[in-house]
Short mmCIF file of C-alpha atoms in Angstrom, two decimals:
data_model
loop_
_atom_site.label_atom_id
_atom_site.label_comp_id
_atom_site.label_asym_id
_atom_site.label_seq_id
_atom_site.Cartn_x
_atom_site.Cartn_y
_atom_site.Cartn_z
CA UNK E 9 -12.09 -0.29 -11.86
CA UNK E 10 -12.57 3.09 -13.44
CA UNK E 11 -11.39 3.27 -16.97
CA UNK E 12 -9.97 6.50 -19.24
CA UNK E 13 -12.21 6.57 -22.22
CA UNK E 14 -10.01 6.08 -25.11
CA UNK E 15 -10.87 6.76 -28.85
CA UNK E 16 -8.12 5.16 -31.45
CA UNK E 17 -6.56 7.74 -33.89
CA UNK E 18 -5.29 7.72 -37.37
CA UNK E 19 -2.17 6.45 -38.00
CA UNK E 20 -2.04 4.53 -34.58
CA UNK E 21 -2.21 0.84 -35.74
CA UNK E 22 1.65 1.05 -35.54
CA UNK E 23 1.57 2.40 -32.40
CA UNK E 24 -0.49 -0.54 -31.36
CA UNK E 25 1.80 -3.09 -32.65
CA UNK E 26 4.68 -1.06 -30.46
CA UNK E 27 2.05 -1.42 -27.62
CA UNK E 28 1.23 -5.53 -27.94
CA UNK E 29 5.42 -5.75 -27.53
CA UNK E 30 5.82 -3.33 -24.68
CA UNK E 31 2.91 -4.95 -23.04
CA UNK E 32 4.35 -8.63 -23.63
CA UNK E 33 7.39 -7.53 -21.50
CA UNK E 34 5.68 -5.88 -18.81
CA UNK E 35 3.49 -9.24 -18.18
CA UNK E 36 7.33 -11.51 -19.20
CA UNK E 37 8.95 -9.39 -16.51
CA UNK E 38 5.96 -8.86 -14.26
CA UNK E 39 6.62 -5.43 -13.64
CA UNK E 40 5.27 -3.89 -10.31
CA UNK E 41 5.21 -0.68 -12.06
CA UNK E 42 2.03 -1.64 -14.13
CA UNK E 43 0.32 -3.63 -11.09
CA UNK E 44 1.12 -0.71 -8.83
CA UNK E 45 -1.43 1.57 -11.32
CA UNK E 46 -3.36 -1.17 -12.31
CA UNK E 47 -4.20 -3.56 -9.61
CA UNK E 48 -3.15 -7.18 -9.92
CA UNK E 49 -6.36 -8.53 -11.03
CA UNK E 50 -6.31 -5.74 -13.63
CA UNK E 51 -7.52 -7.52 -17.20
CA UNK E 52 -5.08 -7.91 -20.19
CA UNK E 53 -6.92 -5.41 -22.34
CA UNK E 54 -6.75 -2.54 -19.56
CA UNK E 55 -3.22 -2.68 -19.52
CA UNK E 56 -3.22 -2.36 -23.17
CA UNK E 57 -5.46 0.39 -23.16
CA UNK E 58 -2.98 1.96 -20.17
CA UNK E 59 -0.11 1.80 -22.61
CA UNK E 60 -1.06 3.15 -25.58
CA UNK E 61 -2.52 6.29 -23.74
CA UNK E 62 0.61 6.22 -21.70
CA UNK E 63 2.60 6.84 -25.30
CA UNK E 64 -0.33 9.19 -26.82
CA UNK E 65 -1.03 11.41 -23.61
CA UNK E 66 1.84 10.81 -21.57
CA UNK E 67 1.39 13.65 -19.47
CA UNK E 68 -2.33 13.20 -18.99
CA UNK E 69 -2.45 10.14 -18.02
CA UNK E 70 0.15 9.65 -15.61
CA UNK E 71 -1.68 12.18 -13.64
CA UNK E 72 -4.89 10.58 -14.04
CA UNK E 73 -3.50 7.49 -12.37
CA UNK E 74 -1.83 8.93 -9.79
CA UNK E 75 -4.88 11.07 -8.14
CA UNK E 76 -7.26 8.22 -8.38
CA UNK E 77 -5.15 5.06 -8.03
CA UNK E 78 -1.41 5.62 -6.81
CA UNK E 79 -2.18 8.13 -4.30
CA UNK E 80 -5.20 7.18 -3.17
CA UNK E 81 -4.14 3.64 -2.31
CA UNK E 82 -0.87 4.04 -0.22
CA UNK E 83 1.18 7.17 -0.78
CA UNK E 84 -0.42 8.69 2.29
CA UNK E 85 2.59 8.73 4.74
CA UNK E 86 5.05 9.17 2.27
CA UNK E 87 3.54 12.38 1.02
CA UNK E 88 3.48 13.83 4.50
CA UNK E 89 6.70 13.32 5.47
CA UNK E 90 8.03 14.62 2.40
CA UNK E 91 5.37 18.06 3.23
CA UNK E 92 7.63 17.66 6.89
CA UNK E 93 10.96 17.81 5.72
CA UNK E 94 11.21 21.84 5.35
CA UNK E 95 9.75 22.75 9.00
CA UNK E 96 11.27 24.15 11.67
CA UNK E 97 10.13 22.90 14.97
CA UNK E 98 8.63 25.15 17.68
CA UNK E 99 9.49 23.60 20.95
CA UNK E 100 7.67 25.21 24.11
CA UNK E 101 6.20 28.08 22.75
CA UNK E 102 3.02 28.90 21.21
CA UNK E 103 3.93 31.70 19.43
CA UNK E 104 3.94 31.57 15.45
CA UNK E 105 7.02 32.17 13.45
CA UNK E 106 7.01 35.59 11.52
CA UNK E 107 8.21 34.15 8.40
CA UNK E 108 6.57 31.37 6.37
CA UNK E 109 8.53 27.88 5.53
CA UNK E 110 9.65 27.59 2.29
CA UNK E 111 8.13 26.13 -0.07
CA UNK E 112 9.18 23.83 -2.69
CA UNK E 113 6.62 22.86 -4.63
CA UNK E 114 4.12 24.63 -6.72
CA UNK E 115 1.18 24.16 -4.31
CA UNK E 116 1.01 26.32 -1.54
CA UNK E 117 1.61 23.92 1.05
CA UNK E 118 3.82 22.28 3.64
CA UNK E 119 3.28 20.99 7.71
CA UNK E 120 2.54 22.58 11.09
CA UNK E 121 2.69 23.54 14.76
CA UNK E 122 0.98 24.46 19.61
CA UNK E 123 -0.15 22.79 23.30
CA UNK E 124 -3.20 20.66 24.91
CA UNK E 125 -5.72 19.86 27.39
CA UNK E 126 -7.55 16.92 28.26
CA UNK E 127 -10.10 14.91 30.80
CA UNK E 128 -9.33 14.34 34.25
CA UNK E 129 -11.02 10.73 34.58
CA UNK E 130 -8.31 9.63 32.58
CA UNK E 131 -5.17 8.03 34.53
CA UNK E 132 -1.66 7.62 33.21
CA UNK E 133 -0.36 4.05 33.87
CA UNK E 134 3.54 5.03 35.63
CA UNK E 135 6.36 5.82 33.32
CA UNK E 136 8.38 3.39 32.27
CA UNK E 137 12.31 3.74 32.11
CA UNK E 138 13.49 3.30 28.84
CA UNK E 139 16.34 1.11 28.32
CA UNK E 140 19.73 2.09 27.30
CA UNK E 141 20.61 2.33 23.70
CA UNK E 142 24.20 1.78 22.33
CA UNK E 143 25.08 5.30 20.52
CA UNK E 144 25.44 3.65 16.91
CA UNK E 145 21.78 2.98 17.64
CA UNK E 146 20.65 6.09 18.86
CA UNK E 147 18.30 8.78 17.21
CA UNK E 148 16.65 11.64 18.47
CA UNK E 149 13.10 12.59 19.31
CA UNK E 150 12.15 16.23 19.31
CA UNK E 151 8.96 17.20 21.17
CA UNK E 152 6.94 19.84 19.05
CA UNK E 153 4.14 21.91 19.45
CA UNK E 154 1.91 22.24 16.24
CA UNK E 155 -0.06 24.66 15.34
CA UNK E 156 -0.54 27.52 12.52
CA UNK E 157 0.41 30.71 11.22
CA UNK E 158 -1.00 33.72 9.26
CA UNK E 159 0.74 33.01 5.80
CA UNK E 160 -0.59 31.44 2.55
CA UNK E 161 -0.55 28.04 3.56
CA UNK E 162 -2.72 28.23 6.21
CA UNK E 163 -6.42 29.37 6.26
CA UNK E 164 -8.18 31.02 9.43
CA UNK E 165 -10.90 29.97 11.12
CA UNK E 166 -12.82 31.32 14.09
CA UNK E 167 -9.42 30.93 15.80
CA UNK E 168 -8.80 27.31 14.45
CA UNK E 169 -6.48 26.90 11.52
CA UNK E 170 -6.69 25.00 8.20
CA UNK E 171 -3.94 23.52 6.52
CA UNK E 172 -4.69 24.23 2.79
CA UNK E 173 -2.97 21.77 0.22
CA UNK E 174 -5.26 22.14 -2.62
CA UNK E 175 -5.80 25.28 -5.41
CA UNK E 176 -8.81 26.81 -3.26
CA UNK E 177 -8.21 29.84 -2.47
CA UNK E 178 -8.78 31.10 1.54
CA UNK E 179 -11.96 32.99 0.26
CA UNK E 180 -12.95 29.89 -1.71
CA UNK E 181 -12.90 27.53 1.45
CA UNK E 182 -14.46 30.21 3.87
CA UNK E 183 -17.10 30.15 1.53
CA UNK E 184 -17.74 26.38 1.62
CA UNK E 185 -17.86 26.68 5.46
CA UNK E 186 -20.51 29.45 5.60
CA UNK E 187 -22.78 26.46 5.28
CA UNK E 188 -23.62 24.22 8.34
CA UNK E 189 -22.55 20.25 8.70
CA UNK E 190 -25.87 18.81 7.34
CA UNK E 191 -25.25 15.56 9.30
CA UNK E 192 -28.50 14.22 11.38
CA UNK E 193 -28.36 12.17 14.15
CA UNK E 194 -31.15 9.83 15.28
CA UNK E 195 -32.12 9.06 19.04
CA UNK E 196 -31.25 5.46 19.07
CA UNK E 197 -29.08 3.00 20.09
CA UNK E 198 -28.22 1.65 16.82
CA UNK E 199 -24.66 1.47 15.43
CA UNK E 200 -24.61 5.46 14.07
CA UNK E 201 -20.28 5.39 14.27
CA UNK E 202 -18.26 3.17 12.63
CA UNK E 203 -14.23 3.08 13.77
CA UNK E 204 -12.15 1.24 11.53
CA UNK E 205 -8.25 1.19 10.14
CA UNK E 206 -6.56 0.94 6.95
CA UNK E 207 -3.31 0.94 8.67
CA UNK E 208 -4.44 -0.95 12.03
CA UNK E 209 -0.61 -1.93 12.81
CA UNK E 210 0.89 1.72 12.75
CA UNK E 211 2.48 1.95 16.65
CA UNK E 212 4.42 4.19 18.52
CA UNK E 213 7.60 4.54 20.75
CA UNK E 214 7.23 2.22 23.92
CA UNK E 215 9.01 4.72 26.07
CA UNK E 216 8.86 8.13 26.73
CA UNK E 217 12.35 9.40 26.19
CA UNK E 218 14.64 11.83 24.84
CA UNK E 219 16.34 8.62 22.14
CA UNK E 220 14.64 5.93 20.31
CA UNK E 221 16.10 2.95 18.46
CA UNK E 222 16.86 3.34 14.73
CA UNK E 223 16.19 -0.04 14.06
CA UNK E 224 12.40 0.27 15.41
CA UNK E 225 9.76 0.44 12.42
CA UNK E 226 6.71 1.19 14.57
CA UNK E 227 4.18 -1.61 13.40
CA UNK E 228 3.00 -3.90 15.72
CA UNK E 229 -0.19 -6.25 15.12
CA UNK E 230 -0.14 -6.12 18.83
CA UNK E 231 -3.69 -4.49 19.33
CA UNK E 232 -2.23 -3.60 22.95
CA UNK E 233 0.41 -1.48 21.15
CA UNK E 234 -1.05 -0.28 17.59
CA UNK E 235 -4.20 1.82 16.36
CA UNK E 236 -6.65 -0.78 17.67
CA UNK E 237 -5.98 0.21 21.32
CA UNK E 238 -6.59 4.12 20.03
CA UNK E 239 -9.67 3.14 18.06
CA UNK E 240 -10.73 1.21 22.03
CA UNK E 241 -10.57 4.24 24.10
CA UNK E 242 -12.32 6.54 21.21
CA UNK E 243 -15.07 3.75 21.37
CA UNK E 244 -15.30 3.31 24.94
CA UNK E 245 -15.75 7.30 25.33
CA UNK E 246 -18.13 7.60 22.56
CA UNK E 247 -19.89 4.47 23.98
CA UNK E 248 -19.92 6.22 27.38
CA UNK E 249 -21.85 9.28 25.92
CA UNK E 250 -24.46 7.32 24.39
CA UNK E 251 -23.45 6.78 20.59
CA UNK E 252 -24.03 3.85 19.19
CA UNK E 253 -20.56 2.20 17.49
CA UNK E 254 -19.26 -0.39 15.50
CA UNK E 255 -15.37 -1.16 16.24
CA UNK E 256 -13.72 -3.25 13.68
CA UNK E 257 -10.20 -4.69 14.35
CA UNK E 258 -9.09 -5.78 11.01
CA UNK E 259 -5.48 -5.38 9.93
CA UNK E 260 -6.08 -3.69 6.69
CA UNK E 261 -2.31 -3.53 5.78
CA UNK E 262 -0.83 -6.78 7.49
CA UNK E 263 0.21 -8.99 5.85
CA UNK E 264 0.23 -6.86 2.91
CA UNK E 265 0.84 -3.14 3.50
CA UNK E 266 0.38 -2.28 -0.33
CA UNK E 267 -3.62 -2.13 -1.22
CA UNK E 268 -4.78 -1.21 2.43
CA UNK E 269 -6.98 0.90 1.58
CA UNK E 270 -8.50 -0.98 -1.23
CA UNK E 271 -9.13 -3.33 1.38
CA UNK E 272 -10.90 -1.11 3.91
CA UNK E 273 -12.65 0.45 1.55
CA UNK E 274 -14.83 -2.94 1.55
CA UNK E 275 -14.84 -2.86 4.87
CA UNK E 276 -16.64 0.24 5.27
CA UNK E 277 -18.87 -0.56 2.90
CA UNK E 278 -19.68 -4.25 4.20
CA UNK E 279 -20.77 -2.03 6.96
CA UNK E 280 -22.43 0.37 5.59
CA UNK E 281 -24.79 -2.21 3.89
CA UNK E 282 -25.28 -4.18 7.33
CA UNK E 283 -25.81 -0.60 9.40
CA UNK E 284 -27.96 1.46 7.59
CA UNK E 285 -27.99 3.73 10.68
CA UNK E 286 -24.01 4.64 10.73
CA UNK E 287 -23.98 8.46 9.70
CA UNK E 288 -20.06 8.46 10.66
CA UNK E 289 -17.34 6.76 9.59
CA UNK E 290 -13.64 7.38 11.11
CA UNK E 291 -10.20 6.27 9.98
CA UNK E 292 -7.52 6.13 12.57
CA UNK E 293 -3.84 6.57 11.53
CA UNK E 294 -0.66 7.99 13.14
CA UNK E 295 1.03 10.15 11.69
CA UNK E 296 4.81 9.84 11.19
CA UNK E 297 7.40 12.71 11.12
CA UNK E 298 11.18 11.72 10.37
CA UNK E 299 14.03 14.54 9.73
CA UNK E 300 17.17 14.02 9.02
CA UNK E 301 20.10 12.69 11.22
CA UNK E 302 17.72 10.21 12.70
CA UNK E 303 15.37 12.81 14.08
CA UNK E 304 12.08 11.90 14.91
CA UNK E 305 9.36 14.68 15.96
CA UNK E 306 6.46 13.94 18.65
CA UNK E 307 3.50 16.19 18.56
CA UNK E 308 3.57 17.89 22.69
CA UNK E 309 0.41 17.97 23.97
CA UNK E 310 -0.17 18.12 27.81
CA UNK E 311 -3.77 17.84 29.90
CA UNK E 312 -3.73 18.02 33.66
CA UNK E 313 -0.05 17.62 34.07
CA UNK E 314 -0.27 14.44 31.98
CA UNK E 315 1.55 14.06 28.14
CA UNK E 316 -0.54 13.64 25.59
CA UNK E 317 -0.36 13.42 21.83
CA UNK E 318 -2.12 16.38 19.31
CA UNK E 319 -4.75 15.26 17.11
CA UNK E 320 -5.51 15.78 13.43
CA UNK E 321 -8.18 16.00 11.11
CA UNK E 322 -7.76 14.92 8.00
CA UNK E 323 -9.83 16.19 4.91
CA UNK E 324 -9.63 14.74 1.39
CA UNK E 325 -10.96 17.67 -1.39
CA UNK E 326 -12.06 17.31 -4.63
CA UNK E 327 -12.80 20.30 -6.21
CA UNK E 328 -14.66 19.55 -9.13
CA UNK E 329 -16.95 17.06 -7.90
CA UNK E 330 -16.13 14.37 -9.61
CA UNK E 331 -14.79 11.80 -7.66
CA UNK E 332 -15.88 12.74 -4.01
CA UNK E 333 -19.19 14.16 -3.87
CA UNK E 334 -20.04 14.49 -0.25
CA UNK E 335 -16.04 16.07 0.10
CA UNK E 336 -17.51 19.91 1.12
CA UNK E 337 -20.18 18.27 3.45
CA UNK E 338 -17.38 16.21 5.37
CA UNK E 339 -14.76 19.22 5.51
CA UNK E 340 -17.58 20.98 7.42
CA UNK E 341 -17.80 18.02 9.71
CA UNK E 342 -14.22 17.76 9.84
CA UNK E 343 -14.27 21.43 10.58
CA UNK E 344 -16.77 21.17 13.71
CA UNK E 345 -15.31 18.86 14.96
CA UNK E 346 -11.68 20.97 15.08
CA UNK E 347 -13.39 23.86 16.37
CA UNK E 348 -15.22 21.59 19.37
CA UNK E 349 -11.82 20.46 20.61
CA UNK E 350 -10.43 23.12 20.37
CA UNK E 351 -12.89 25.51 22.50
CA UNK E 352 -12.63 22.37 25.37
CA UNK E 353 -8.88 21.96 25.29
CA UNK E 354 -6.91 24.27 23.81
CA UNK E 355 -4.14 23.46 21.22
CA UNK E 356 -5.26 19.56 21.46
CA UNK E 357 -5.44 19.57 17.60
CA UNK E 358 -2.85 20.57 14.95
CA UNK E 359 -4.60 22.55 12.21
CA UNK E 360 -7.25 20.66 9.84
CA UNK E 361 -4.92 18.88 6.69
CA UNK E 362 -6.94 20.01 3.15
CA UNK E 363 -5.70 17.86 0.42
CA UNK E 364 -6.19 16.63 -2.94
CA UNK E 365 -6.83 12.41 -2.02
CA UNK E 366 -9.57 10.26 -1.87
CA UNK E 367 -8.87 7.88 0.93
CA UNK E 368 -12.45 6.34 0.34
CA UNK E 369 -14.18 9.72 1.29
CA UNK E 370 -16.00 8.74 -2.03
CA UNK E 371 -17.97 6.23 0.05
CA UNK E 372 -19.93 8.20 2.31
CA UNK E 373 -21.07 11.26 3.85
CA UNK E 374 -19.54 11.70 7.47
CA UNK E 375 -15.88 10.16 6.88
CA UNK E 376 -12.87 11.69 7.95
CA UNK E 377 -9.76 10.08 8.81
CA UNK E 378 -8.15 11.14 12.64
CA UNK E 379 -4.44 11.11 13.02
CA UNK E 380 -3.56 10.51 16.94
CA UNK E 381 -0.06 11.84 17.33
CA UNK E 382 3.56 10.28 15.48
CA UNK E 383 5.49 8.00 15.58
CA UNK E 384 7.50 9.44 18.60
CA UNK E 385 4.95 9.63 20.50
CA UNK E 386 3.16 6.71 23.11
CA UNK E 387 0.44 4.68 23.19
CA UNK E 388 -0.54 6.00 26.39
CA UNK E 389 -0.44 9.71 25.39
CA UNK E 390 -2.96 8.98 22.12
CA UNK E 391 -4.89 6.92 23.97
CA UNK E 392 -5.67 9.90 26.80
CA UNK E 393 -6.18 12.24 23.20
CA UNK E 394 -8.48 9.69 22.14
CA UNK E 395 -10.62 9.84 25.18
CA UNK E 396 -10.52 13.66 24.89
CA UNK E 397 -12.04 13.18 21.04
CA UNK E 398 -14.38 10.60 21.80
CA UNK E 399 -15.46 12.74 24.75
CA UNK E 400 -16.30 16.13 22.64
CA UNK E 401 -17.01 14.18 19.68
CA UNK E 402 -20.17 12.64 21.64
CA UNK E 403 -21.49 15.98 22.58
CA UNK E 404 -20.89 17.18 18.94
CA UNK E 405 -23.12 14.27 17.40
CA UNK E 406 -26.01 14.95 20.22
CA UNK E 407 -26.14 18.59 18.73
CA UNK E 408 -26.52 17.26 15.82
CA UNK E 409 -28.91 15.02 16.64
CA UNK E 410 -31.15 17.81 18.75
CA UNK E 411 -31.16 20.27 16.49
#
């Protein structure tokens, strides 16, 4: 693990001794607290360490911790939905409120909003009646169309937005994307795509209804009924246009949800030592939007008549360089391949999510993670988006590979 250099001052023997005691209750009581920051292997002397710079640079350190450790390992989700909670849905219509959501953080950043196409090879399996739900059990699902709008959250593209969470400025970020995605693809058959999943059992709503069932928690390590089946049809389409992929099924967060992404994080790079040919790696998640009064939102995408879910692409930054050094080569990447789905099918993505993460983007060159609709939406309908990626995404990586 990474460790905060630490240099002892005068006069801090005293605080040491204060340390040793503090420390002796964390380990008495086993706090999570300190093996949430830490890691549960952590040694005894880099918890000391922790503490004393804890009382010494309180301020400093906390927020050390939490951009390389707390957030990167499994605050994902709950960040988003908390970005969620002060939007106001768009339901059928494209256009783009006047007025900006406000904001209540610092940053100058919240969520999005728009509509879809998608490939006509691709059948729907017949829609299934829901079952009835007694009304103490019933919440709500809202269908919504996301998409952007000309404000400061949101930077603009060649028609494709750009959900900016980080301190770049718009002029900062068009800069970065003067430059071309660098990535080379060979002419072979070898593994050149890896799909994998931190949070493999992430599911959706069985039905497509108006109601779902509070009591529902959407994970399933069903691979009928979670990411794996998403991470199939992306493969199978990729496959189909003559990319080479590697597929792996492993529950990353089952049994254990906390340390997923540790976990894949070894995963990729198990691969990445067995394939020297993979030039991409892709996470696949779905995202998950909850309001209040037991409101649930589904991203509306539709493609030949058919529901389908949006698609998002997902962008970790780091702006100094420090931790993620291939971060302004991948955000390009991430960028094309926006702006291919886009010019095929129309509104199939929500804007690309900028943030300040590391989601072990520090591991490679050409990894992104994909989100494939919420948790309101079906199996089916990401499964059809997924296609619709896999199919664009092909023709992207031949470019790439001609050029």
């Amino acid at each position: 693990m990474n460790k905060i250099g630490y240099k002892r001052k005068k006069g801090s023997f005293i605080n040491f001794l204060v340390v040793l005691s503090v420390a002796g209750a964390f380990f008495l009581l086993k706090t999570p607290f300190i093996n949430t920051v830490l890691g549960i292997k952590s040694e005894f002397s880099e918890k000391i360490i922790f503490a004393s710079l804890l009382l010494e640079k309180p301020k400093k350190t906390v927020d050390y911790y939490w951009e390389n450790y707390i957030r990167h390992d499994d605050d994902y989700e709950t960040d988003k939905n908390n970005f969620e909670k002060n939007e106001k849905p768009i339901v059928d219509s494209l256009e783009i409120p006047q007025k900006a959501p406000e904001i209540s953080s610092s940053k100058p950043c919240t969520k999005e909003n728009i509509i879809s196409s998608q490939p006509e090879t691709q059948k729907t399996p017949p829609k299934k009646t829901p079952p009835m739900i007694e009304p103490k059990y019933r919440g709500t699902i809202l269908e919504q169309r996301f998409g952007g709008a000309d404000n400061q959250c949101f930077v603009k593209k060649d028609g494709v937005y750009i959900r900016n969470y980080t301190d770049l400025t718009a002029e900062q970020i068009l800069g970065i994307l003067e430059k071309k995605a660098s990535i080379k693809f060979e002419n072979t058959t070898a593994p050149q795509v890896l799909i994998y999943h931190t949070h493999a059992t992430e599911s959706f709503e069985e039905y497509d209804s108006k109601y779902y069932d509070i009591r529902g928690n959407w994970r399933s390590t069903d691979n009928n009924k979670n990411m794996i089946a998403v991470g199939d049809a992306l493969e199978k389409a990729l496959k189909a246009k003559g990319i080479g992929v590697i597929h792996d099924y492993t529950h990353h967060d089952y049994p254990s949800y906390n340390g997923s992404y540790s976990r894949s994080a070894e995963t990729v790079k198990k691969y990445l030592k067995e394939y020297p040919t993979i030039k991409v790696a892709l996470d696949l998640h779905r995202d998950g939007i909850e309001r209040e009064n037991h409101e649930i939102v589904k991203s509306k995408a539709e493609i030949n008549g058919e529901k389908a879910s949006q698609v998002m692409v997902v962008c970790a930054c780091d702006e100094n360089h420090q931790v993620l050094p291939y971060w302004e080569e991948n955000f390009r990447f991430g960028m094309d391949i926006t702006t291919a789905l886009e010019s095929r099918y129309k509104g199939l993505t929500r804007p690309l999510y900028l943030c300040n993460a590391r989601y072990n983007m520090d591991l490679s060159q050409g990894l992104l993670i994909l989100e494939f609709g919420t948790n309101a939406n079906t199996v089916e309908e990401a499964k059809i988006t997924a296609n619709a990626v896999g199919e664009v995404l092909g023709d992207l990586l031949k470019s790439y590979r001609e050029e």
